[in-house]
Amino acid sequence: MLLLREPRWIASRRDQTGARSPRARGAVTTPSGAGLRNATGFLTDPQGIRRSNLTNSFGFYTFNNVPAGITYTISVRLNRYRFAAQQRLINGDTTVNFIGLE
């Protein structure tokens, strides 16, 4: 399995028509709604190529420049909490939130 870490500074790319590439983003929270920082988010395509990113201090994550028309598995890992992986077809900006279970 290939693991790619996405730089936080990367800007969304635009295609030849000027449209911005889709992104997958969301929040990682406790059951009470508090954001969980430094959780590792994973975006995995059907071939098993995995990108990772950390949540910010408010529990938000973003994967920029996600190729459209593909179903991805999005998952999160953080000690002390369990998260159910979710599958989403990305055709435009997509929000996927996670609530941690202790």
mmCIF file of C-alpha atoms in Angstrom:
data_model
loop_
_atom_site.group_PDB
_atom_site.id
_atom_site.type_symbol
_atom_site.label_atom_id
_atom_site.label_comp_id
_atom_site.label_asym_id
_atom_site.label_seq_id
_atom_site.Cartn_x
_atom_site.Cartn_y
_atom_site.Cartn_z
ATOM 1 C CA MET A 1 0.000 0.000 0.000
ATOM 2 C CA LEU A 2 1.352 3.421 -0.966
ATOM 3 C CA LEU A 3 0.963 6.225 1.566
ATOM 4 C CA LEU A 4 1.178 9.844 0.451
ATOM 5 C CA ARG A 5 1.170 12.750 2.874
ATOM 6 C CA GLU A 6 -0.539 15.838 1.528
ATOM 7 C CA PRO A 7 1.178 19.147 2.292
ATOM 8 C CA ARG A 8 -1.064 21.536 4.183
ATOM 9 C CA TRP A 9 -0.104 24.476 1.927
ATOM 10 C CA ILE A 10 -1.167 22.877 -1.350
ATOM 11 C CA ALA A 11 -3.634 24.998 -3.268
ATOM 12 C CA SER A 12 -6.529 23.532 -5.201
ATOM 13 C CA ARG A 13 -5.654 23.080 -8.842
ATOM 14 C CA ARG A 14 -7.810 24.306 -11.660
ATOM 15 C CA ASP A 15 -8.412 22.355 -14.836
ATOM 16 C CA GLN A 16 -8.210 23.774 -18.364
ATOM 17 C CA THR A 17 -11.699 25.258 -18.065
ATOM 18 C CA GLY A 18 -10.776 27.073 -14.854
ATOM 19 C CA ALA A 19 -12.841 24.782 -12.623
ATOM 20 C CA ARG A 20 -11.264 23.860 -9.295
ATOM 21 C CA SER A 21 -10.564 20.192 -8.534
ATOM 22 C CA PRO A 22 -12.884 18.642 -5.945
ATOM 23 C CA ARG A 23 -11.893 18.283 -2.330
ATOM 24 C CA ALA A 24 -12.965 16.030 0.506
ATOM 25 C CA ARG A 25 -13.219 17.686 3.882
ATOM 26 C CA GLY A 26 -14.925 17.409 7.207
ATOM 27 C CA ALA A 27 -14.679 17.455 10.966
ATOM 28 C CA VAL A 28 -13.508 14.886 13.490
ATOM 29 C CA THR A 29 -15.224 15.324 16.859
ATOM 30 C CA THR A 30 -15.949 13.719 20.198
ATOM 31 C CA PRO A 31 -19.531 12.574 20.898
ATOM 32 C CA SER A 32 -20.085 15.922 22.665
ATOM 33 C CA GLY A 33 -18.978 17.855 19.554
ATOM 34 C CA ALA A 34 -15.479 18.970 20.577
ATOM 35 C CA GLY A 35 -13.012 18.992 17.684
ATOM 36 C CA LEU A 36 -10.197 16.437 17.844
ATOM 37 C CA ARG A 37 -6.844 17.838 16.724
ATOM 38 C CA ASN A 38 -4.002 15.825 15.220
ATOM 39 C CA ALA A 39 -6.253 12.952 14.153
ATOM 40 C CA THR A 40 -4.904 11.269 11.024
ATOM 41 C CA GLY A 41 -7.344 11.193 8.133
ATOM 42 C CA PHE A 42 -6.896 8.773 5.237
ATOM 43 C CA LEU A 43 -8.272 8.992 1.699
ATOM 44 C CA THR A 44 -7.871 5.650 -0.099
ATOM 45 C CA ASP A 45 -8.709 5.011 -3.747
ATOM 46 C CA PRO A 46 -9.862 1.628 -5.168
ATOM 47 C CA GLN A 47 -6.260 0.688 -6.070
ATOM 48 C CA GLY A 48 -5.185 1.093 -2.439
ATOM 49 C CA ILE A 49 -3.278 4.347 -2.938
ATOM 50 C CA ARG A 50 -3.671 6.229 0.332
ATOM 51 C CA ARG A 51 -3.234 9.914 1.136
ATOM 52 C CA SER A 52 -3.102 11.156 4.714
ATOM 53 C CA ASN A 53 -3.559 14.460 6.476
ATOM 54 C CA LEU A 54 -3.856 15.674 10.069
ATOM 55 C CA THR A 55 -6.794 17.567 11.510
ATOM 56 C CA ASN A 56 -6.148 21.133 12.621
ATOM 57 C CA SER A 57 -6.613 22.457 16.165
ATOM 58 C CA PHE A 58 -10.411 22.602 15.636
ATOM 59 C CA GLY A 59 -10.689 19.049 14.267
ATOM 60 C CA PHE A 60 -11.081 19.938 10.580
ATOM 61 C CA TYR A 61 -9.297 18.189 7.700
ATOM 62 C CA THR A 62 -9.117 18.774 3.937
ATOM 63 C CA PHE A 63 -7.897 16.717 0.996
ATOM 64 C CA ASN A 64 -7.430 18.989 -2.016
ATOM 65 C CA ASN A 65 -7.209 17.999 -5.687
ATOM 66 C CA VAL A 66 -9.208 14.785 -5.413
ATOM 67 C CA PRO A 67 -9.821 13.250 -8.853
ATOM 68 C CA ALA A 68 -13.577 13.181 -9.501
ATOM 69 C CA GLY A 69 -15.707 10.191 -10.429
ATOM 70 C CA ILE A 70 -14.037 7.730 -8.064
ATOM 71 C CA THR A 71 -15.387 6.114 -4.896
ATOM 72 C CA TYR A 72 -12.934 6.619 -2.039
ATOM 73 C CA THR A 73 -12.728 5.148 1.440
ATOM 74 C CA ILE A 74 -12.246 7.905 3.992
ATOM 75 C CA SER A 75 -11.123 6.901 7.470
ATOM 76 C CA VAL A 76 -9.676 8.435 10.628
ATOM 77 C CA ARG A 77 -7.311 7.171 13.304
ATOM 78 C CA LEU A 78 -6.628 8.655 16.732
ATOM 79 C CA ASN A 79 -5.677 6.976 20.012
ATOM 80 C CA ARG A 80 -8.536 6.665 22.540
ATOM 81 C CA TYR A 81 -11.229 6.836 19.825
ATOM 82 C CA ARG A 82 -12.726 4.527 17.203
ATOM 83 C CA PHE A 83 -14.140 5.742 13.896
ATOM 84 C CA ALA A 84 -16.139 3.915 11.232
ATOM 85 C CA ALA A 85 -14.645 4.241 7.730
ATOM 86 C CA GLN A 86 -16.960 5.756 5.125
ATOM 87 C CA GLN A 87 -17.114 5.356 1.358
ATOM 88 C CA ARG A 88 -18.013 8.294 -0.860
ATOM 89 C CA LEU A 89 -18.225 8.921 -4.596
ATOM 90 C CA ILE A 90 -16.391 12.216 -5.141
ATOM 91 C CA ASN A 91 -17.887 14.296 -7.958
ATOM 92 C CA GLY A 92 -17.483 17.706 -6.349
ATOM 93 C CA ASP A 93 -16.623 19.119 -2.950
ATOM 94 C CA THR A 94 -17.685 16.483 -0.425
ATOM 95 C CA THR A 95 -18.035 16.732 3.349
ATOM 96 C CA VAL A 96 -17.462 13.633 5.466
ATOM 97 C CA ASN A 97 -17.665 14.070 9.255
ATOM 98 C CA PHE A 98 -16.548 11.588 11.897
ATOM 99 C CA ILE A 99 -17.653 11.196 15.506
ATOM 100 C CA GLY A 100 -15.256 9.273 17.736
ATOM 101 C CA LEU A 101 -16.437 6.512 20.027
ATOM 102 C CA GLU A 102 -14.418 5.806 23.168
#
